[in-house]
JSON list of C-alpha atoms in Angstrom, two decimals:
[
{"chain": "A", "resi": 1, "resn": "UNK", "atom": "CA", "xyz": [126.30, 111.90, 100.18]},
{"chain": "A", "resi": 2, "resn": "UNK", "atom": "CA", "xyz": [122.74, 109.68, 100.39]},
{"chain": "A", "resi": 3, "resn": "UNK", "atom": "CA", "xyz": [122.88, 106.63, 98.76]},
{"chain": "A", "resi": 4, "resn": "UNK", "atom": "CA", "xyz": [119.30, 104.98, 98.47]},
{"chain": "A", "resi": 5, "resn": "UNK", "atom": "CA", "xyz": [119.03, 101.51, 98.77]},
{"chain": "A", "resi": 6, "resn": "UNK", "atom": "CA", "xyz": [115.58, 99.35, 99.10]},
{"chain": "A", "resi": 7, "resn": "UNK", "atom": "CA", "xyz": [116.59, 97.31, 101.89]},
{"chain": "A", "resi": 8, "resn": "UNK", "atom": "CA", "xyz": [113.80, 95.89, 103.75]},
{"chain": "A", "resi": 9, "resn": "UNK", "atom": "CA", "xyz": [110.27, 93.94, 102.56]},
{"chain": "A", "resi": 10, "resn": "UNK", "atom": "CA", "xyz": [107.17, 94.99, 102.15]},
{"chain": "A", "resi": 11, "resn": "UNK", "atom": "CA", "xyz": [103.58, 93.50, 101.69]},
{"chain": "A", "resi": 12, "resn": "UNK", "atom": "CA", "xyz": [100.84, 95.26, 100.07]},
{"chain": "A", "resi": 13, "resn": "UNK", "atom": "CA", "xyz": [97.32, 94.32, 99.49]},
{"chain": "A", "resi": 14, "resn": "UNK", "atom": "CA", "xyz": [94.30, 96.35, 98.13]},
{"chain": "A", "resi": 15, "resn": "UNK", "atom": "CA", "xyz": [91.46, 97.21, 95.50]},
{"chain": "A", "resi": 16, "resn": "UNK", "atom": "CA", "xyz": [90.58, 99.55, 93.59]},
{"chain": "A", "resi": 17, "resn": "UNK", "atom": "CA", "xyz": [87.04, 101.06, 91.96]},
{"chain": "A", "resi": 18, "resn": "UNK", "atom": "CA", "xyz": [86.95, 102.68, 89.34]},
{"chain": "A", "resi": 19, "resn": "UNK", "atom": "CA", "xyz": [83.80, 104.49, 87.21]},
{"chain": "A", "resi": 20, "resn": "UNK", "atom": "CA", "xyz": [83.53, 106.94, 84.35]},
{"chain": "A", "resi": 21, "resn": "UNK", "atom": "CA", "xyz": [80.29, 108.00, 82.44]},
{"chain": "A", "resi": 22, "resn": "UNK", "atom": "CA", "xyz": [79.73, 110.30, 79.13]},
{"chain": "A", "resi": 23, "resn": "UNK", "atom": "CA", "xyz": [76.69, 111.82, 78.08]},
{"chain": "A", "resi": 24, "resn": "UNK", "atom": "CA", "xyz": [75.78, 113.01, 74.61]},
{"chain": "A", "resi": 25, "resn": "UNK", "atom": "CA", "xyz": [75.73, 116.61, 76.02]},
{"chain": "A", "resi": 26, "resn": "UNK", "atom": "CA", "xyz": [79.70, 115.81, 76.51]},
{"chain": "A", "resi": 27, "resn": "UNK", "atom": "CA", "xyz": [79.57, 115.85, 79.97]},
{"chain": "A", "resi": 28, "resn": "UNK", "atom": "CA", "xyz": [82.05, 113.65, 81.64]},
{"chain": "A", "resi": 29, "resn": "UNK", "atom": "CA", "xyz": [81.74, 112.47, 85.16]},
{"chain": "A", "resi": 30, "resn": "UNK", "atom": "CA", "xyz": [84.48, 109.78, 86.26]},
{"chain": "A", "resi": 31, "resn": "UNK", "atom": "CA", "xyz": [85.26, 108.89, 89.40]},
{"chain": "A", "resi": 32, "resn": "UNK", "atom": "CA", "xyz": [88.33, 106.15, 91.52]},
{"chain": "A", "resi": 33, "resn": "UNK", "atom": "CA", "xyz": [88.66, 104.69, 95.04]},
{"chain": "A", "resi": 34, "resn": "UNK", "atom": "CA", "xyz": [91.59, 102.91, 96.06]},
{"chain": "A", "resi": 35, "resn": "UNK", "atom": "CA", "xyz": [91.92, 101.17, 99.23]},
{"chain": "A", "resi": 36, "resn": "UNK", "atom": "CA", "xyz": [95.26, 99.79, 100.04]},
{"chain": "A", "resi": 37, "resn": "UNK", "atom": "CA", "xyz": [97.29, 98.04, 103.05]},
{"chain": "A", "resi": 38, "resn": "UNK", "atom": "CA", "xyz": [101.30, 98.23, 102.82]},
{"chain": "A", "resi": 39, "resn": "UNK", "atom": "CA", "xyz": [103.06, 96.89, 105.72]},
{"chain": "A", "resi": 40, "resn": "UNK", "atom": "CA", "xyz": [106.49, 96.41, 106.61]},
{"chain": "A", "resi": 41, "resn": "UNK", "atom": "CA", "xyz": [107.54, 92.95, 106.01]},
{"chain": "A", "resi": 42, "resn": "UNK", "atom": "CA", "xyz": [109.82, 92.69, 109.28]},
{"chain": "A", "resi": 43, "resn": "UNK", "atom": "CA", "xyz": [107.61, 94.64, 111.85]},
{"chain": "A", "resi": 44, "resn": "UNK", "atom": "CA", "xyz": [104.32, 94.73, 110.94]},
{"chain": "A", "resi": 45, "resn": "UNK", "atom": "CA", "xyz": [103.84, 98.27, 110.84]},
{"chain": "A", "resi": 46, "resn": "UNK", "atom": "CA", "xyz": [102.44, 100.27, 108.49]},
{"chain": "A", "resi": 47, "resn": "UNK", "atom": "CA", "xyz": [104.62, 101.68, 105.73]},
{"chain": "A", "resi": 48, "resn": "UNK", "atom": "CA", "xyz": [105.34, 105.30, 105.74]},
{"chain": "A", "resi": 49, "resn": "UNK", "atom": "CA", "xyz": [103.77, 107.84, 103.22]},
{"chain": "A", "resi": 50, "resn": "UNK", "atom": "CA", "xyz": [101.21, 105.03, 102.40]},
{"chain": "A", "resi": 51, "resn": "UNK", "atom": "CA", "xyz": [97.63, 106.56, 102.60]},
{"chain": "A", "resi": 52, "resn": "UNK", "atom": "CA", "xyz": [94.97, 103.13, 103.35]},
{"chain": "A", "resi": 53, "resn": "UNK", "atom": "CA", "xyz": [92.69, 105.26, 100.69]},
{"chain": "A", "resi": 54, "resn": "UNK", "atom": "CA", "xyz": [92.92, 107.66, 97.82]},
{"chain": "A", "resi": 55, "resn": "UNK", "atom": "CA", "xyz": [89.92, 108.58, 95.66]},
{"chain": "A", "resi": 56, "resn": "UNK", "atom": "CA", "xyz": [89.26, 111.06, 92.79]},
{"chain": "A", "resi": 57, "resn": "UNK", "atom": "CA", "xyz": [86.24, 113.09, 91.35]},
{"chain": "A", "resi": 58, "resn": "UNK", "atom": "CA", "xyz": [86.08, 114.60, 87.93]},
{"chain": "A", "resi": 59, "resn": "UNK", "atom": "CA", "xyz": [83.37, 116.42, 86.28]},
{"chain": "A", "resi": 60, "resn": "UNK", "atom": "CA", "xyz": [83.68, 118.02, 83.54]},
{"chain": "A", "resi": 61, "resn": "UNK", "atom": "CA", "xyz": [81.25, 119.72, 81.06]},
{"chain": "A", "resi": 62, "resn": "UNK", "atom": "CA", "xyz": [81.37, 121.61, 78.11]},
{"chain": "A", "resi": 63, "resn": "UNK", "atom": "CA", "xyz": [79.15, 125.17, 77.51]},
{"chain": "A", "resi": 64, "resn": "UNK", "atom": "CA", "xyz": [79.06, 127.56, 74.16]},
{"chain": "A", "resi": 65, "resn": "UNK", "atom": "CA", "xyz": [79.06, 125.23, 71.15]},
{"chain": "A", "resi": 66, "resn": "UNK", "atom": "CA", "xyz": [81.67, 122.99, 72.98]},
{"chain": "A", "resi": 67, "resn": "UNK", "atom": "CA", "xyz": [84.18, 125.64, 73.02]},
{"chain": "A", "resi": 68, "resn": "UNK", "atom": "CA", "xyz": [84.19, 126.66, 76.85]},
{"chain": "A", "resi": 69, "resn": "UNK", "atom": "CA", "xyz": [85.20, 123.62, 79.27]},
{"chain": "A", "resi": 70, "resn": "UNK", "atom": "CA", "xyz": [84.57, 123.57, 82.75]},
{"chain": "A", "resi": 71, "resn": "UNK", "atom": "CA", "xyz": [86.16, 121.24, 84.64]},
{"chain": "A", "resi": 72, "resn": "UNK", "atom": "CA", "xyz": [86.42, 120.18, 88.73]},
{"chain": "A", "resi": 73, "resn": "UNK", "atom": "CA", "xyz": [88.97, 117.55, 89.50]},
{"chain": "A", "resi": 74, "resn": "UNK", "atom": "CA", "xyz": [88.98, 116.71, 94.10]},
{"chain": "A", "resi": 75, "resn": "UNK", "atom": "CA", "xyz": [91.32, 114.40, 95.17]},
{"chain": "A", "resi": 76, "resn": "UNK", "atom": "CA", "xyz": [90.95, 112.49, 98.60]},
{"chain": "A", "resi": 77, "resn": "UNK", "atom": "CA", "xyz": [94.24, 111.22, 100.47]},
{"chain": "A", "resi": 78, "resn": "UNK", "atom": "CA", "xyz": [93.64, 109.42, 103.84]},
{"chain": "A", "resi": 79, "resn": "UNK", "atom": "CA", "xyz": [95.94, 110.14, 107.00]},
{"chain": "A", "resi": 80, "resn": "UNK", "atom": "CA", "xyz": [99.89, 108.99, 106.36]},
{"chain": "A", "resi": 81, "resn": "UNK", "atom": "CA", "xyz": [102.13, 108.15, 108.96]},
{"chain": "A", "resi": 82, "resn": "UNK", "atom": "CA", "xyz": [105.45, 110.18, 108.97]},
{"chain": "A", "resi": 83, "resn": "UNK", "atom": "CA", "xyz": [109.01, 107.85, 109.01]},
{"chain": "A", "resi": 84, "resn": "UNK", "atom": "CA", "xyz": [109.44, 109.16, 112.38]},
{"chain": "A", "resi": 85, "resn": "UNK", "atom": "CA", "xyz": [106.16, 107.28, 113.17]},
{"chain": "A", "resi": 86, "resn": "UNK", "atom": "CA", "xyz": [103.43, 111.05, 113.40]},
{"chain": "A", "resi": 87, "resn": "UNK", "atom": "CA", "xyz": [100.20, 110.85, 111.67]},
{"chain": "A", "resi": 88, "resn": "UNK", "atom": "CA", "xyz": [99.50, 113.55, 109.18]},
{"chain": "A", "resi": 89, "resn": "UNK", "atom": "CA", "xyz": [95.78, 114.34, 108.61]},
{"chain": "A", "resi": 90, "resn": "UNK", "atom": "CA", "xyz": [93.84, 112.92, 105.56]},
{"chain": "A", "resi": 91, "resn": "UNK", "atom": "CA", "xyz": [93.23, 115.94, 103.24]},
{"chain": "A", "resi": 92, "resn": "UNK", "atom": "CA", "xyz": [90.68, 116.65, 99.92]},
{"chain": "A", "resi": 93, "resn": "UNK", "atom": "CA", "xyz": [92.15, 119.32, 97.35]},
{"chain": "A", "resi": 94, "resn": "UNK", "atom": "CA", "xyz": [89.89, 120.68, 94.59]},
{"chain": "A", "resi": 95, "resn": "UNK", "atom": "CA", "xyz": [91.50, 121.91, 91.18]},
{"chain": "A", "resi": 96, "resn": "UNK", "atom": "CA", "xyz": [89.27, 123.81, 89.05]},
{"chain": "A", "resi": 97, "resn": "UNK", "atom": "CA", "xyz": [89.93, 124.78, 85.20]},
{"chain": "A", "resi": 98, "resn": "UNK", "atom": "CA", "xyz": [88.27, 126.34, 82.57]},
{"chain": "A", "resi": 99, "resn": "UNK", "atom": "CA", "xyz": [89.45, 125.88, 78.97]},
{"chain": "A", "resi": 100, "resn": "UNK", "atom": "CA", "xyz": [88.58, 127.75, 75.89]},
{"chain": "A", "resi": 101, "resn": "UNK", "atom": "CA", "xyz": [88.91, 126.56, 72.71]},
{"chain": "A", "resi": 102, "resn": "UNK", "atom": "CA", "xyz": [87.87, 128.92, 69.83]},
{"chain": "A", "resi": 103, "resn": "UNK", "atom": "CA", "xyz": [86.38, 127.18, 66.41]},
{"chain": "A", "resi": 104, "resn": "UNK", "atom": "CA", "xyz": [88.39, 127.14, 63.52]},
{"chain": "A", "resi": 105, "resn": "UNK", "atom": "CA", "xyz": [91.77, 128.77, 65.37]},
{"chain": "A", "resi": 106, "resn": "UNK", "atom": "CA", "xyz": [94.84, 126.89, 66.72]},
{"chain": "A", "resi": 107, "resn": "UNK", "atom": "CA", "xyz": [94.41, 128.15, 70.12]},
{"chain": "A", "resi": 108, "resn": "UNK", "atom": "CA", "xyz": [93.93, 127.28, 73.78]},
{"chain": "A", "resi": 109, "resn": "UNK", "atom": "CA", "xyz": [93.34, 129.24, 76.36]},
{"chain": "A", "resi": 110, "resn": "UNK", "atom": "CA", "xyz": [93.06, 127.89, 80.32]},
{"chain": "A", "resi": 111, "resn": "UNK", "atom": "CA", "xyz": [93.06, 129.01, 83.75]},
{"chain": "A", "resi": 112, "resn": "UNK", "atom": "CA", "xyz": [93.16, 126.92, 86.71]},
{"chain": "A", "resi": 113, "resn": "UNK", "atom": "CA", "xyz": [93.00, 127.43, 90.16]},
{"chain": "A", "resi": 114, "resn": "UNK", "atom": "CA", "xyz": [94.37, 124.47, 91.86]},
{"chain": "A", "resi": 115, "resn": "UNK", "atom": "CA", "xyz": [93.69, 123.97, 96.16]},
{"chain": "A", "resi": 116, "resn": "UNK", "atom": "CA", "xyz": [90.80, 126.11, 95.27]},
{"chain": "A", "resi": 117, "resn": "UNK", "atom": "CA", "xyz": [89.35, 125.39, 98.93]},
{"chain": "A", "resi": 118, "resn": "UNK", "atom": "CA", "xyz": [92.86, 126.35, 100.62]},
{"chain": "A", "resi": 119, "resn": "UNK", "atom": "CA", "xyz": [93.37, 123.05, 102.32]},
{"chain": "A", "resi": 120, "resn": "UNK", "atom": "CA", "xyz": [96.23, 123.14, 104.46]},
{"chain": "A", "resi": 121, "resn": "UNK", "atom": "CA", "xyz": [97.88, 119.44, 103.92]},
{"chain": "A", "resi": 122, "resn": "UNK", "atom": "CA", "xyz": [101.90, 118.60, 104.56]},
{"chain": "A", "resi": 123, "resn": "UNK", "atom": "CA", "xyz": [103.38, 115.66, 102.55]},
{"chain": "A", "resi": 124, "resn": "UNK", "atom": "CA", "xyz": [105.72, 112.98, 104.44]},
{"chain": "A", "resi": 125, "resn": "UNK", "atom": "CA", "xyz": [109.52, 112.57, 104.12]},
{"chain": "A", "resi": 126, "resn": "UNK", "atom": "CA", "xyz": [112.49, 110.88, 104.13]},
{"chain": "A", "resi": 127, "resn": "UNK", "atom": "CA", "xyz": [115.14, 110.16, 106.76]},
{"chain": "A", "resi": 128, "resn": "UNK", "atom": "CA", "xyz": [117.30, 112.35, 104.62]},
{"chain": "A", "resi": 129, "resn": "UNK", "atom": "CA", "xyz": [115.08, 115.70, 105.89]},
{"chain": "A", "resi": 130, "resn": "UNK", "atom": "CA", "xyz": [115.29, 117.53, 109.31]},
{"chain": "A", "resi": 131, "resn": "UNK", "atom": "CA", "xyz": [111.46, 117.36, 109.47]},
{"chain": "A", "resi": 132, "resn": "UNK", "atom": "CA", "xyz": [109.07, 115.03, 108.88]},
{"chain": "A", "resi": 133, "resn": "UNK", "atom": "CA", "xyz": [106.98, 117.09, 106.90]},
{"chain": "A", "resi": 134, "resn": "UNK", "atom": "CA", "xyz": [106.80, 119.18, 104.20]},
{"chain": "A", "resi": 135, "resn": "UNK", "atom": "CA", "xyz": [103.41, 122.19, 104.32]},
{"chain": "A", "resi": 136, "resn": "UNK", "atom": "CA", "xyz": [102.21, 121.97, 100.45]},
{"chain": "A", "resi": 137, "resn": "UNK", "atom": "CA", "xyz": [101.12, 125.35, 98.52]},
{"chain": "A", "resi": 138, "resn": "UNK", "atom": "CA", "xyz": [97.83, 126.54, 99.41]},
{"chain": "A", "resi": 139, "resn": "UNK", "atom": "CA", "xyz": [95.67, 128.13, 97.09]},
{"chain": "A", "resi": 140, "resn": "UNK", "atom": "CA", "xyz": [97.65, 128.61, 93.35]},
{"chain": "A", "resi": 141, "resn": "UNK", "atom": "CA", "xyz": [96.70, 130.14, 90.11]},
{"chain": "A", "resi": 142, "resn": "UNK", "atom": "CA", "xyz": [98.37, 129.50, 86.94]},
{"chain": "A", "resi": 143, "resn": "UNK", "atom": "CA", "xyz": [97.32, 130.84, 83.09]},
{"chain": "A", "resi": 144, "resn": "UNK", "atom": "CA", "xyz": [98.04, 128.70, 79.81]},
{"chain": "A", "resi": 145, "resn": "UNK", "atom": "CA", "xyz": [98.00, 129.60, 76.37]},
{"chain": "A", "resi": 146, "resn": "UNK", "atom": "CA", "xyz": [98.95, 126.85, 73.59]},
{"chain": "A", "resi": 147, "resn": "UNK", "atom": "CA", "xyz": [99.08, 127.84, 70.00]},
{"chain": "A", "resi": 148, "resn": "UNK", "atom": "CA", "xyz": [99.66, 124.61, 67.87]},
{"chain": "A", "resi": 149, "resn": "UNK", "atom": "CA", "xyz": [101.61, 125.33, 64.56]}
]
């Protein structure tokens, strides 16, 4: 059995930006940066799984009376260092959706395609794994449709 215990320190320091902008057209722009620094309390070295920056972009803008939304959401994540002490490659993944929202009905209707630029990207670990790494989906589809009652 794993037991998970938080044993050892850590220091963190950072900042964050953050910016975000409607127009009367409804378009929606918004955008965040984050740059961080987490060290290990004991060594010095940098903490595992802990990217120095992450940022977002979001745009998003409406068409056809308001009822078609097009959105774009890319997310940044700077190179991570594996528990075993590797480097995994920073990484930007782009999700696009469009949602459709038909006037006086209680229905929505999306598709996304998230990783719409394939990006091949792996995510760190735990001790508890065989490998440091885990390869993330590529490219993905997925099809919604909410009827509110």
């Amino acid at each position: 059995s794993v037991q998970y215990v938080n044993k050892e320190s850590a220091r963190s320091s950072g900042v964050e930006f953050e910016a975000e902008s409607r127009w009367t057209s409804g378009l929606l722009v918004r955008g965040s940066l984050a740059i961080q620094r987490g060290i290990a309390a004991d060594s010095g070295t940098r903490l595992s799984n802990a990217p120095s920056e992450l940022g977002t972009v979001h745009v998003a803008a409406p068409f056809w009376r308001s009822q078609l939304v097009l959105a774009s959401e890319s997310l940044f994540t700077a190179r991570r260092t594996t528990v075993g002490g590797d480097m995994l490659p920073s990484f930007w993944l782009t999700n696009l959706t469009v949602t459709y929202r038909p006037v006086r009905m209680p229905l929505t209707v999306g598709a996304s395609l998230y990783n719409a630029l394939d990006a091949r990207y792996a995510d760190p670990v735990g001790v508890e794994f065989r490998q440091s790494a885990i390869p993330q989906n590529g490219r993905t589809a997925a099809l919604r449709v909410t009827v509110k009652f």
